[in-house]
Amino acid sequence: MLQFLQQPWPWYIAGPLIGLTVPALLILGNKNFGISSSLRHTCAACIPSGIEYFKYDWKKEIWNLVFVLGVIVGGFLAAQLLANPNEIIINENLKTELVGYGMTDFSNALVPADVVSWESLLSIKGILMIIVGGFFVGFGTRYAGGCTSGHSIMGLSALSWPSLVATVCFMIGGFIAANLLLPIILSL
Amino acid sequence: MKFIKFLIAGILFGIVMAKSEAISWYRIQEMFRFQSFHMYGIIGVAVVLGVIGVYIIKKMKLRDYQGNPIVFHPKDKSYPRYLIGGSIFGMGWALSGACPGPMVVNIGYGFVTMAIVFVFAIIGTYLYGLVKSYLPH
């Protein structure tokens, strides 16, 4: 059983479980699923400012921060109890492309050690991917009023037009960055 | 104690995200290069289940655990914010290989460097709050 759970879970198992999060949160807590609003609550709670966007009663949204705390714990438990003992399977074309940029270390399971590491923070490549990437995620998701969970899962589940527009734009931005920008950045 | 259900829901969500490798930098790159169906399968099936769930809730006028009507928070009907903000978010998603959910799962998983990505996502959020009134929405 444990060995079975340690394998990577296929999309037809994970997809339904993630989808069920939407009605589960609605019925168990009358809450709309969404993760990136936690970024706003964190700012409102931790950084004192007179900024209008952060002036609201974030204490009413503590459930969202607790949910995110749970997500962190979930990641920890998955790593401690259910980690896949085998090396991750990467699409051969992607691997060939990455090797072409001089990436060599594919042993770090889920994220490439050549990119997501403290050392890479000292390179232009790492700064663009980690610092600019993170900044764009935070700025973009709040500008768009939601991320993959809030728009692409919750919003689409509620058949919301704005969420469909947002999701299409997420994908367009991603296609551009992955296919046009990353090849340049990774070659630096 | 009233928050424990959200903690448990978060834990289950985090485990599913980690075990399906949706938190993997590689899976995100494969998705944006059309090299794998995996992520499309996950998001596609999740949306189908979500649509069915929301439909049943609305159709049968289901109530929450306390018997209150379930409230949906519809998104604003203005499009510049989705076009511009959405594209910026998408670029960040591909560059960092993680959207907010996977970021925090990765931190729990032990990839502590992801905390840097998260900190800059917070800084991005703060800056958005600062310049919000100057941006088209």
PDB file of C-alpha atoms in Angstrom, chain A residues 11 13 22 37 41 50 52 63 75 78 82 122 126-127 137 143 146-147 152 154 158 169:
ATOM      1  CA  TRP A  11      -3.781  12.970 -13.246  1.00  0.00           C
ATOM      2  CA  ILE A  13      -6.503  10.482  -9.355  1.00  0.00           C
ATOM      3  CA  VAL A  22     -14.145  23.390  -4.356  1.00  0.00           C
ATOM      4  CA  SER A  37      -5.466  35.906  -1.528  1.00  0.00           C
ATOM      5  CA  HIS A  41      -3.708  38.757   3.909  1.00  0.00           C
ATOM      6  CA  GLY A  50      -1.560  53.108   5.067  1.00  0.00           C
ATOM      7  CA  GLU A  52      -5.888  51.259   0.858  1.00  0.00           C
ATOM      8  CA  TRP A  63      -9.263  30.466   7.494  1.00  0.00           C
ATOM      9  CA  GLY A  75       4.017  19.094   1.420  1.00  0.00           C
ATOM     10  CA  ALA A  78       4.337  13.983   1.395  1.00  0.00           C
ATOM     11  CA  LEU A  82       5.313   9.325   0.613  1.00  0.00           C
ATOM     12  CA  LEU A 122      24.070  34.860  -7.299  1.00  0.00           C
ATOM     13  CA  GLY A 126      18.753  32.675 -11.010  1.00  0.00           C
ATOM     14  CA  ILE A 127      17.742  36.252 -10.250  1.00  0.00           C
ATOM     15  CA  VAL A 137       3.522  35.795  -9.654  1.00  0.00           C
ATOM     16  CA  TYR A 143      -3.692  42.423 -10.330  1.00  0.00           C
ATOM     17  CA  GLY A 146      -6.743  35.309  -8.463  1.00  0.00           C
ATOM     18  CA  CYS A 147      -4.299  32.580  -9.411  1.00  0.00           C
ATOM     19  CA  SER A 152      -8.666  28.356 -13.127  1.00  0.00           C
ATOM     20  CA  MET A 154     -12.763  27.900  -8.482  1.00  0.00           C
ATOM     21  CA  ALA A 158     -18.526  28.647 -11.158  1.00  0.00           C
ATOM     22  CA  CYS A 169      -3.995  34.984 -20.232  1.00  0.00           C
TER      23      CYS A 169
END
